[in-house]
Amino acid sequence: MEYHDIVIIGGGPAGLSAAVAAHDAGVRDILILERDDHLGGILNQCIHNGFGLHTFQEELTGPEYADRYIRQIAERHIPYKLCTIVSDISAEREVLYINSEEGAVRLKAGAVVLAMGCRERPRGALALPGFRPAGVFTAGTAQRLVNIEGYMVGKEVVILGSGDIGLIMARRMTLEGAKVKVVAELMPYSGGLKRNIVQCLEDYGIPLRLRHTVTKIHGKARVEGVTIAEVGDDRKPIPGTEEFYSCDTLLLSCGLLPENELSKQAGVRLDSVTGGPSVDDRLETSVPGVFACGNVLHVHDLVDYVSEEAARAGEQAAAYVQTGERKQTAAAALEGKGGVRYTVPQTLHIADMADRVTVRFRVADVYRDKQLVVYYDGREVRRIKKRILAPGEMEELVLMKSSFADWPDVQTITIALEDQHGDA
């Protein structure tokens, strides 16, 4: 059976960053497996700017950002296979892939990095009433058709959901000459970044209707319009609030889901909130030697954070190959409370953790004038003032190894949101 020290599944921003970091950490036998016909992943269709401000300290488009990493892959002569589908991973890190040139090939990996990204929630998961006419697209599909394939998907557009892709496509369709009638959002807050709300909606006069959803799609052969209605606290439409919008296109931007079918096949334990693997501070999953990073782990809002996280996964995969499975040490569980929905990582090995570990999390609602409080086994150790927090913006907190000097045996680390009192 063919063997490679590290096999990386996915050639998007996470996979590329992990490969570069693993190579720079001393591992040379690396193989990237990518299902598309180009490296770069979703970035290739994200032709707008705003990428790279953290990683490269300059503003880049998605393809430009991807090209920076693709060049690093070429400079290091890291091999990759395109148009290659990974169909199976075992707990023993045996990977089965398929392509048109080699057929089905099974190989053994010293370590595996999961970097498959995420997918959009489809119409079928939304239970939208009406027929199935032409003109209903997920926002990402429309983005690919317009930016890569060169097809205009419609002239009069309604967008359901205010995720970042939907907001960006509202601007993109407007720039291409379409009329975006409205963006309807089920929740009382937007699911996208504040800057995208301003730059993609407000700057173009596109209305955002919070607490609204589509209750009917009109048309059989082609979308002829949609009815939207206000929803109550139970997220059900309120009778009498219906409004009809004529349109020929409905774009769906209703959330992203980590692509974890392969993770399940490998026996990786998944987090019930993120939908991605549960990992420790080294980004290692519950299966030894299998690491996860990027949007397959949890959905990010900035690709710079994806690259940073993936670099750590690559470094840790390299360390696993070089030194073997680490000794089992006690792990402290991380938990969120008071509006903190989840944390990544989910566990922390204090005895051999890095000097600093970045914990990322999202909140469940829009909060103002709160304090982020850290507890070790119920004892408060840190309190940080937060002016505003929103679900569309990922938050982060750095835990220092030195902070555990007096609590080496802590079992639970709690990150909670509380009302402000006293000094931070």
Short mmCIF file of C-alpha atoms in Angstrom, two decimals:
data_model
loop_
_atom_site.label_atom_id
_atom_site.label_comp_id
_atom_site.label_asym_id
_atom_site.label_seq_id
_atom_site.Cartn_x
_atom_site.Cartn_y
_atom_site.Cartn_z
CA MET A 1 0.00 0.00 0.00
CA GLU A 2 1.26 3.47 -0.92
CA TYR A 3 2.34 5.51 2.12
CA HIS A 4 2.63 9.25 2.79
CA ASP A 5 3.63 10.96 6.02
CA ILE A 6 0.78 13.49 5.78
CA VAL A 7 -2.30 13.37 3.58
CA ILE A 8 -4.33 16.57 3.41
CA ILE A 9 -7.91 16.28 2.18
CA GLY A 10 -8.90 19.54 0.53
CA GLY A 11 -6.86 22.02 -1.50
CA GLY A 12 -8.62 25.18 -0.37
CA PRO A 13 -7.15 27.84 1.94
CA ALA A 14 -7.10 25.47 4.93
CA GLY A 15 -5.44 22.58 3.11
CA LEU A 16 -2.84 24.80 1.45
CA SER A 17 -1.90 26.56 4.69
CA ALA A 18 -1.65 23.23 6.54
CA ALA A 19 0.61 21.80 3.82
CA VAL A 20 2.95 24.79 3.88
CA ALA A 21 3.19 24.70 7.67
CA ALA A 22 3.80 20.93 7.78
CA HIS A 23 6.56 21.27 5.17
CA ASP A 24 8.20 24.11 7.07
CA ALA A 25 8.04 21.98 10.22
CA GLY A 26 10.28 19.40 8.56
CA VAL A 27 7.95 16.89 6.87
CA ARG A 28 8.58 16.46 3.15
CA ASP A 29 6.30 13.54 2.25
CA ILE A 30 3.00 15.43 1.93
CA LEU A 31 0.13 14.81 -0.49
CA ILE A 32 -2.85 17.12 -1.09
CA LEU A 33 -6.05 15.63 -2.52
CA GLU A 34 -8.47 18.10 -4.13
CA ARG A 35 -11.77 17.29 -5.85
CA ASP A 36 -11.88 20.44 -8.03
CA ASP A 37 -9.73 21.06 -11.11
CA HIS A 38 -7.83 23.93 -9.43
CA LEU A 39 -6.28 24.52 -6.05
CA GLY A 40 -7.75 27.39 -4.03
CA GLY A 41 -11.17 26.08 -3.13
CA ILE A 42 -14.03 28.54 -2.74
CA LEU A 43 -11.64 31.49 -2.98
CA ASN A 44 -11.49 31.10 -6.76
CA GLN A 45 -15.06 32.36 -7.10
CA CYS A 46 -14.74 35.12 -4.48
CA ILE A 47 -13.55 37.89 -6.81
CA HIS A 48 -14.36 40.69 -4.34
CA ASN A 49 -11.62 42.19 -2.19
CA GLY A 50 -11.22 42.19 1.59
CA PHE A 51 -9.02 39.12 1.98
CA GLY A 52 -5.53 38.99 3.46
CA LEU A 53 -5.53 42.00 5.76
CA HIS A 54 -4.33 39.88 8.70
CA THR A 55 -2.20 37.31 6.86
CA PHE A 56 -0.47 39.50 4.27
CA GLN A 57 -1.21 43.00 5.63
CA GLU A 58 -2.78 44.02 2.33
CA GLU A 59 -6.18 43.80 0.72
CA LEU A 60 -6.55 41.02 -1.85
CA THR A 61 -9.29 39.35 -3.84
CA GLY A 62 -10.06 35.68 -3.18
CA PRO A 63 -8.10 34.39 -6.22
CA GLU A 64 -5.13 36.61 -5.30
CA TYR A 65 -5.16 35.28 -1.73
CA ALA A 66 -5.30 31.68 -2.99
CA ASP A 67 -2.50 32.36 -5.45
CA ARG A 68 -0.17 33.42 -2.62
CA TYR A 69 -0.51 29.96 -1.09
CA ILE A 70 -0.47 28.11 -4.41
CA ARG A 71 2.88 29.76 -5.15
CA GLN A 72 4.19 28.60 -1.76
CA ILE A 73 3.06 25.06 -2.56
CA ALA A 74 4.93 25.23 -5.89
CA GLU A 75 8.07 26.67 -4.29
CA ARG A 76 8.16 23.78 -1.82
CA HIS A 77 7.37 21.18 -4.52
CA ILE A 78 4.49 19.77 -2.47
CA PRO A 79 2.60 17.27 -4.68
CA TYR A 80 -1.15 17.41 -5.14
CA LYS A 81 -3.82 15.58 -7.12
CA LEU A 82 -6.73 17.47 -8.72
CA CYS A 83 -10.11 16.10 -9.81
CA THR A 84 -9.66 13.51 -7.08
CA ILE A 85 -12.51 12.38 -4.83
CA VAL A 86 -11.74 10.92 -1.42
CA SER A 87 -14.45 8.34 -0.82
CA ASP A 88 -13.35 6.75 2.44
CA ILE A 89 -11.11 7.24 5.48
CA SER A 90 -10.63 4.63 8.17
CA ALA A 91 -9.69 5.09 11.82
CA GLU A 92 -6.32 3.55 10.90
CA ARG A 93 -5.74 6.52 8.53
CA GLU A 94 -6.21 4.49 5.37
CA VAL A 95 -7.52 6.78 2.62
CA LEU A 96 -9.34 5.65 -0.53
CA TYR A 97 -9.39 8.15 -3.40
CA ILE A 98 -10.70 7.98 -6.97
CA ASN A 99 -9.78 9.87 -10.13
CA SER A 100 -10.00 9.28 -13.87
CA GLU A 101 -6.28 8.58 -14.36
CA GLU A 102 -5.57 6.12 -11.55
CA GLY A 103 -9.00 4.71 -10.76
CA ALA A 104 -9.40 3.74 -7.11
CA VAL A 105 -6.26 3.98 -4.97
CA ARG A 106 -5.88 3.15 -1.28
CA LEU A 107 -3.03 4.65 0.68
CA LYS A 108 -1.80 4.80 4.25
CA ALA A 109 -1.06 8.09 6.00
CA GLY A 110 1.10 8.80 9.01
CA ALA A 111 -1.29 11.68 9.76
CA VAL A 112 -4.39 13.04 8.07
CA VAL A 113 -5.50 16.68 7.97
CA LEU A 114 -9.21 17.18 7.31
CA ALA A 115 -9.72 20.41 5.34
CA MET A 116 -12.83 19.72 3.27
CA GLY A 117 -14.52 23.04 3.98
CA CYS A 118 -18.28 23.48 4.22
CA ARG A 119 -21.41 23.41 2.08
CA GLU A 120 -24.54 25.51 1.87
CA ARG A 121 -27.84 24.54 3.42
CA PRO A 122 -30.00 23.58 0.40
CA ARG A 123 -33.63 24.39 -0.31
CA GLY A 124 -34.66 20.90 0.72
CA ALA A 125 -33.54 21.62 4.28
CA LEU A 126 -35.59 24.82 4.49
CA ALA A 127 -39.08 23.43 3.84
CA LEU A 128 -40.05 26.29 1.53
CA PRO A 129 -43.55 25.83 0.10
CA GLY A 130 -44.25 26.05 -3.62
CA PHE A 131 -43.23 24.28 -6.80
CA ARG A 132 -39.63 23.74 -7.91
CA PRO A 133 -39.26 26.31 -10.68
CA ALA A 134 -36.06 27.44 -12.33
CA GLY A 135 -34.51 30.48 -10.68
CA VAL A 136 -33.92 29.15 -7.16
CA PHE A 137 -30.21 28.99 -6.31
CA THR A 138 -28.05 28.87 -3.24
CA ALA A 139 -26.01 32.07 -3.06
CA GLY A 140 -22.74 30.19 -3.53
CA THR A 141 -24.00 28.43 -6.65
CA ALA A 142 -25.10 31.77 -8.10
CA GLN A 143 -21.70 33.21 -7.24
CA ARG A 144 -19.94 30.47 -9.16
CA LEU A 145 -22.26 30.79 -12.17
CA VAL A 146 -21.75 34.56 -12.37
CA ASN A 147 -18.05 34.85 -11.46
CA ILE A 148 -16.57 31.72 -13.03
CA GLU A 149 -19.03 30.39 -15.62
CA GLY A 150 -20.10 33.82 -16.86
CA TYR A 151 -23.87 33.26 -16.61
CA MET A 152 -26.29 35.88 -15.31
CA VAL A 153 -28.75 34.04 -13.06
CA GLY A 154 -31.55 36.63 -13.05
CA LYS A 155 -32.71 40.22 -13.38
CA GLU A 156 -35.03 40.70 -10.40
CA VAL A 157 -33.76 39.07 -7.23
CA VAL A 158 -34.96 38.32 -3.70
CA ILE A 159 -32.46 36.91 -1.21
CA LEU A 160 -33.49 34.76 1.75
CA GLY A 161 -30.92 34.80 4.55
CA SER A 162 -28.27 37.36 5.39
CA GLY A 163 -25.15 35.22 5.59
CA ASP A 164 -22.00 36.76 4.19
CA ILE A 165 -22.32 35.04 0.79
CA GLY A 166 -25.87 36.33 0.42
CA LEU A 167 -24.84 39.87 1.31
CA ILE A 168 -21.93 39.79 -1.12
CA MET A 169 -24.17 38.42 -3.88
CA ALA A 170 -26.68 41.22 -3.27
CA ARG A 171 -23.93 43.66 -4.24
CA ARG A 172 -22.61 41.46 -7.04
CA MET A 173 -26.01 41.10 -8.71
CA THR A 174 -26.57 44.84 -8.42
CA LEU A 175 -23.23 45.58 -10.08
CA GLU A 176 -24.20 43.21 -12.92
CA GLY A 177 -27.39 45.18 -13.53
CA ALA A 178 -29.95 43.15 -11.61
CA LYS A 179 -32.47 44.67 -9.21
CA VAL A 180 -32.24 43.19 -5.72
CA LYS A 181 -35.67 43.81 -4.23
CA VAL A 182 -35.08 42.75 -0.62
CA VAL A 183 -33.00 40.58 1.69
CA ALA A 184 -35.21 38.68 4.17
CA GLU A 185 -33.72 37.29 7.39
CA LEU A 186 -35.56 34.92 9.73
CA MET A 187 -33.59 35.94 12.81
CA PRO A 188 -33.74 39.34 14.56
CA TYR A 189 -30.11 39.93 13.55
CA SER A 190 -28.00 39.45 10.43
CA GLY A 191 -25.85 36.36 10.09
CA GLY A 192 -23.11 38.28 8.27
CA LEU A 193 -20.28 40.63 9.13
CA LYS A 194 -21.24 44.22 9.95
CA ARG A 195 -18.93 45.52 7.22
CA ASN A 196 -20.78 43.43 4.63
CA ILE A 197 -24.15 44.79 5.76
CA VAL A 198 -22.83 48.32 5.25
CA GLN A 199 -20.85 47.79 2.05
CA CYS A 200 -23.19 45.37 0.28
CA LEU A 201 -26.67 46.49 1.36
CA GLU A 202 -26.71 49.97 2.84
CA ASP A 203 -24.33 51.44 0.25
CA TYR A 204 -26.66 50.22 -2.52
CA GLY A 205 -29.98 50.99 -0.87
CA ILE A 206 -31.00 47.32 -0.59
CA PRO A 207 -33.50 46.78 2.26
CA LEU A 208 -32.84 44.18 4.95
CA ARG A 209 -36.01 42.82 6.55
CA LEU A 210 -35.20 41.13 9.85
CA ARG A 211 -37.69 38.65 11.37
CA HIS A 212 -39.01 37.83 7.90
CA THR A 213 -39.04 34.67 5.81
CA VAL A 214 -40.33 33.38 2.49
CA THR A 215 -43.72 31.71 2.86
CA LYS A 216 -44.35 30.87 -0.79
CA ILE A 217 -42.50 30.64 -4.09
CA HIS A 218 -44.73 31.57 -7.04
CA GLY A 219 -44.31 30.13 -10.53
CA LYS A 220 -43.97 26.68 -12.08
CA ALA A 221 -41.54 26.87 -15.00
CA ARG A 222 -39.67 29.90 -13.66
CA VAL A 223 -39.89 31.90 -10.43
CA GLU A 224 -42.47 34.66 -10.86
CA GLY A 225 -42.36 36.06 -7.36
CA VAL A 226 -42.21 35.24 -3.66
CA THR A 227 -44.34 36.03 -0.66
CA ILE A 228 -42.52 37.00 2.51
CA ALA A 229 -44.02 37.46 5.96
CA GLU A 230 -42.97 38.63 9.39
CA VAL A 231 -42.30 35.92 11.97
CA GLY A 232 -42.93 35.90 15.69
CA ASP A 233 -40.70 34.82 18.54
CA ASP A 234 -41.53 31.21 17.64
CA ARG A 235 -40.13 31.92 14.11
CA LYS A 236 -43.50 31.11 12.55
CA PRO A 237 -45.15 33.49 10.04
CA ILE A 238 -47.63 35.99 11.49
CA PRO A 239 -50.92 35.90 9.53
CA GLY A 240 -51.75 39.19 7.84
CA THR A 241 -48.12 40.33 7.41
CA GLU A 242 -47.61 38.77 3.97
CA GLU A 243 -46.05 40.84 1.18
CA PHE A 244 -45.60 39.82 -2.45
CA TYR A 245 -42.41 40.63 -4.38
CA SER A 246 -42.27 40.00 -8.10
CA CYS A 247 -38.93 38.47 -9.11
CA ASP A 248 -37.41 35.87 -11.40
CA THR A 249 -34.70 34.67 -9.00
CA LEU A 250 -34.53 33.60 -5.37
CA LEU A 251 -31.10 33.21 -3.76
CA LEU A 252 -30.76 31.20 -0.54
CA SER A 253 -28.13 32.21 2.01
CA CYS A 254 -29.36 30.24 5.00
CA GLY A 255 -26.24 28.93 6.63
CA LEU A 256 -23.19 26.77 6.03
CA LEU A 257 -22.61 23.22 7.24
CA PRO A 258 -19.17 21.62 7.79
CA GLU A 259 -18.59 18.88 5.19
CA ASN A 260 -18.08 15.98 7.56
CA GLU A 261 -19.22 12.78 5.85
CA LEU A 262 -15.59 11.61 5.68
CA SER A 263 -15.03 12.57 9.31
CA LYS A 264 -17.93 10.32 10.32
CA GLN A 265 -16.50 7.44 8.28
CA ALA A 266 -13.22 7.77 10.17
CA GLY A 267 -15.06 7.57 13.48
CA VAL A 268 -14.32 11.17 14.44
CA ARG A 269 -16.51 12.51 17.25
CA LEU A 270 -18.49 15.55 16.10
CA ASP A 271 -19.56 18.58 18.12
CA SER A 272 -23.35 18.87 18.32
CA VAL A 273 -23.28 22.67 17.95
CA THR A 274 -20.63 23.31 15.28
CA GLY A 275 -21.31 20.15 13.28
CA GLY A 276 -17.54 19.76 12.96
CA PRO A 277 -15.06 17.53 14.78
CA SER A 278 -14.44 17.91 18.47
CA VAL A 279 -10.72 18.73 18.83
CA ASP A 280 -8.12 19.40 21.49
CA ASP A 281 -5.66 22.28 21.68
CA ARG A 282 -3.52 20.64 18.97
CA LEU A 283 -6.57 20.46 16.66
CA GLU A 284 -6.38 16.66 16.88
CA THR A 285 -9.72 14.88 16.68
CA SER A 286 -10.88 11.93 18.76
CA VAL A 287 -9.08 9.65 16.25
CA PRO A 288 -5.30 9.71 16.90
CA GLY A 289 -3.34 11.23 14.03
CA VAL A 290 -6.37 12.85 12.40
CA PHE A 291 -6.45 16.65 12.58
CA ALA A 292 -9.08 19.15 11.43
CA CYS A 293 -9.01 22.83 10.48
CA GLY A 294 -10.88 25.53 8.61
CA ASN A 295 -14.58 25.42 7.79
CA VAL A 296 -14.80 21.66 8.17
CA LEU A 297 -14.05 22.27 11.86
CA HIS A 298 -16.35 25.27 12.36
CA VAL A 299 -17.55 27.95 9.97
CA HIS A 300 -15.26 30.99 9.91
CA ASP A 301 -16.03 34.52 8.79
CA LEU A 302 -12.46 35.47 7.78
CA VAL A 303 -10.15 33.35 5.63
CA ASP A 304 -7.19 34.80 7.55
CA TYR A 305 -8.38 32.89 10.63
CA VAL A 306 -8.73 29.75 8.51
CA SER A 307 -5.11 30.03 7.40
CA GLU A 308 -3.87 30.67 10.94
CA GLU A 309 -5.79 27.72 12.35
CA ALA A 310 -4.75 25.43 9.48
CA ALA A 311 -1.09 26.31 9.94
CA ARG A 312 -1.32 25.06 13.51
CA ALA A 313 -3.01 21.86 12.33
CA GLY A 314 -0.20 21.32 9.81
CA GLU A 315 2.47 21.89 12.44
CA GLN A 316 0.81 19.48 14.85
CA ALA A 317 0.36 16.83 12.15
CA ALA A 318 4.07 17.15 11.43
CA ALA A 319 4.88 16.78 15.13
CA TYR A 320 2.69 13.66 15.28
CA VAL A 321 4.57 12.08 12.38
CA GLN A 322 7.95 13.01 13.84
CA THR A 323 7.37 12.05 17.48
CA GLY A 324 4.38 9.69 17.41
CA GLU A 325 1.21 9.75 19.46
CA ARG A 326 1.59 11.91 22.51
CA LYS A 327 1.29 10.47 25.98
CA GLN A 328 -2.20 10.57 27.41
CA THR A 329 -2.46 13.48 29.84
CA ALA A 330 -5.46 14.81 31.68
CA ALA A 331 -7.65 17.00 29.50
CA ALA A 332 -9.69 19.94 30.72
CA ALA A 333 -13.05 20.42 29.02
CA LEU A 334 -13.92 23.85 27.62
CA GLU A 335 -17.54 24.94 27.80
CA GLY A 336 -19.54 28.03 26.92
CA LYS A 337 -22.28 29.56 29.06
CA GLY A 338 -24.50 32.60 29.17
CA GLY A 339 -24.75 32.99 25.41
CA VAL A 340 -21.42 31.45 24.35
CA ARG A 341 -22.65 28.72 21.98
CA TYR A 342 -19.47 26.68 21.63
CA THR A 343 -15.70 26.79 21.86
CA VAL A 344 -12.96 25.49 19.56
CA PRO A 345 -10.96 23.65 20.82
CA GLN A 346 -13.29 21.65 23.04
CA THR A 347 -10.54 20.21 25.27
CA LEU A 348 -7.17 21.42 26.51
CA HIS A 349 -4.18 19.32 27.63
CA ILE A 350 -2.68 21.70 30.17
CA ALA A 351 0.45 19.66 30.96
CA ASP A 352 1.83 19.96 27.42
CA MET A 353 -0.11 22.87 25.93
CA ALA A 354 1.62 25.65 23.99
CA ASP A 355 2.52 28.87 25.80
CA ARG A 356 -0.66 30.41 24.35
CA VAL A 357 -3.76 28.79 22.88
CA THR A 358 -6.38 30.73 20.94
CA VAL A 359 -9.95 29.72 21.72
CA ARG A 360 -12.54 30.79 19.15
CA PHE A 361 -16.29 30.91 19.74
CA ARG A 362 -19.58 32.42 18.60
CA VAL A 363 -22.42 33.88 20.64
CA ALA A 364 -26.11 33.04 20.38
CA ASP A 365 -27.56 36.56 20.03
CA VAL A 366 -26.60 40.21 19.78
CA TYR A 367 -25.28 41.35 23.17
CA ARG A 368 -24.25 44.81 24.34
CA ASP A 369 -22.20 45.91 27.35
CA LYS A 370 -21.38 42.44 28.60
CA GLN A 371 -18.35 40.91 30.24
CA LEU A 372 -16.56 37.80 29.09
CA VAL A 373 -15.67 35.84 32.21
CA VAL A 374 -13.28 32.87 32.42
CA TYR A 375 -13.65 30.30 35.20
CA TYR A 376 -11.35 27.41 36.15
CA ASP A 377 -13.48 24.79 37.91
CA GLY A 378 -15.95 27.50 38.87
CA ARG A 379 -13.35 29.98 40.16
CA GLU A 380 -13.19 33.28 38.32
CA VAL A 381 -9.75 34.04 36.87
CA ARG A 382 -10.41 36.71 34.24
CA ARG A 383 -13.03 39.28 33.27
CA ILE A 384 -13.03 41.25 30.00
CA LYS A 385 -15.43 44.03 29.00
CA LYS A 386 -17.20 43.58 25.65
CA ARG A 387 -19.13 46.48 24.14
CA ILE A 388 -20.94 44.42 21.51
CA LEU A 389 -20.98 40.81 20.37
CA ALA A 390 -22.96 39.35 17.45
CA PRO A 391 -23.46 35.83 16.03
CA GLY A 392 -22.02 36.85 12.65
CA GLU A 393 -18.67 37.83 14.17
CA MET A 394 -16.36 35.12 15.48
CA GLU A 395 -14.78 35.95 18.84
CA GLU A 396 -11.50 34.74 20.25
CA LEU A 397 -9.82 34.48 23.62
CA VAL A 398 -6.18 33.61 24.32
CA LEU A 399 -5.44 31.25 27.21
CA MET A 400 -1.88 31.43 28.55
CA LYS A 401 -0.18 28.35 29.95
CA SER A 402 1.19 30.48 32.76
CA SER A 403 -2.38 31.15 33.94
CA PHE A 404 -2.69 27.49 34.95
CA ALA A 405 0.33 27.54 37.27
CA ASP A 406 -1.92 27.51 40.33
CA TRP A 407 -4.53 25.21 38.72
CA PRO A 408 -2.60 22.40 36.99
CA ASP A 409 -5.40 19.88 37.62
CA VAL A 410 -8.33 21.97 36.44
CA GLN A 411 -11.06 19.85 34.86
CA THR A 412 -13.44 22.46 33.40
CA ILE A 413 -12.68 25.80 31.78
CA THR A 414 -15.83 27.90 31.42
CA ILE A 415 -16.16 30.92 29.14
CA ALA A 416 -19.33 32.82 30.00
CA LEU A 417 -21.08 36.08 29.15
CA GLU A 418 -22.32 38.06 32.13
CA ASP A 419 -23.69 41.51 32.84
CA GLN A 420 -21.06 44.11 33.58
CA HIS A 421 -20.11 44.86 37.16
CA GLY A 422 -16.90 46.08 38.70
CA ASP A 423 -13.66 46.59 36.79
CA ALA A 424 -12.52 44.33 33.93
#
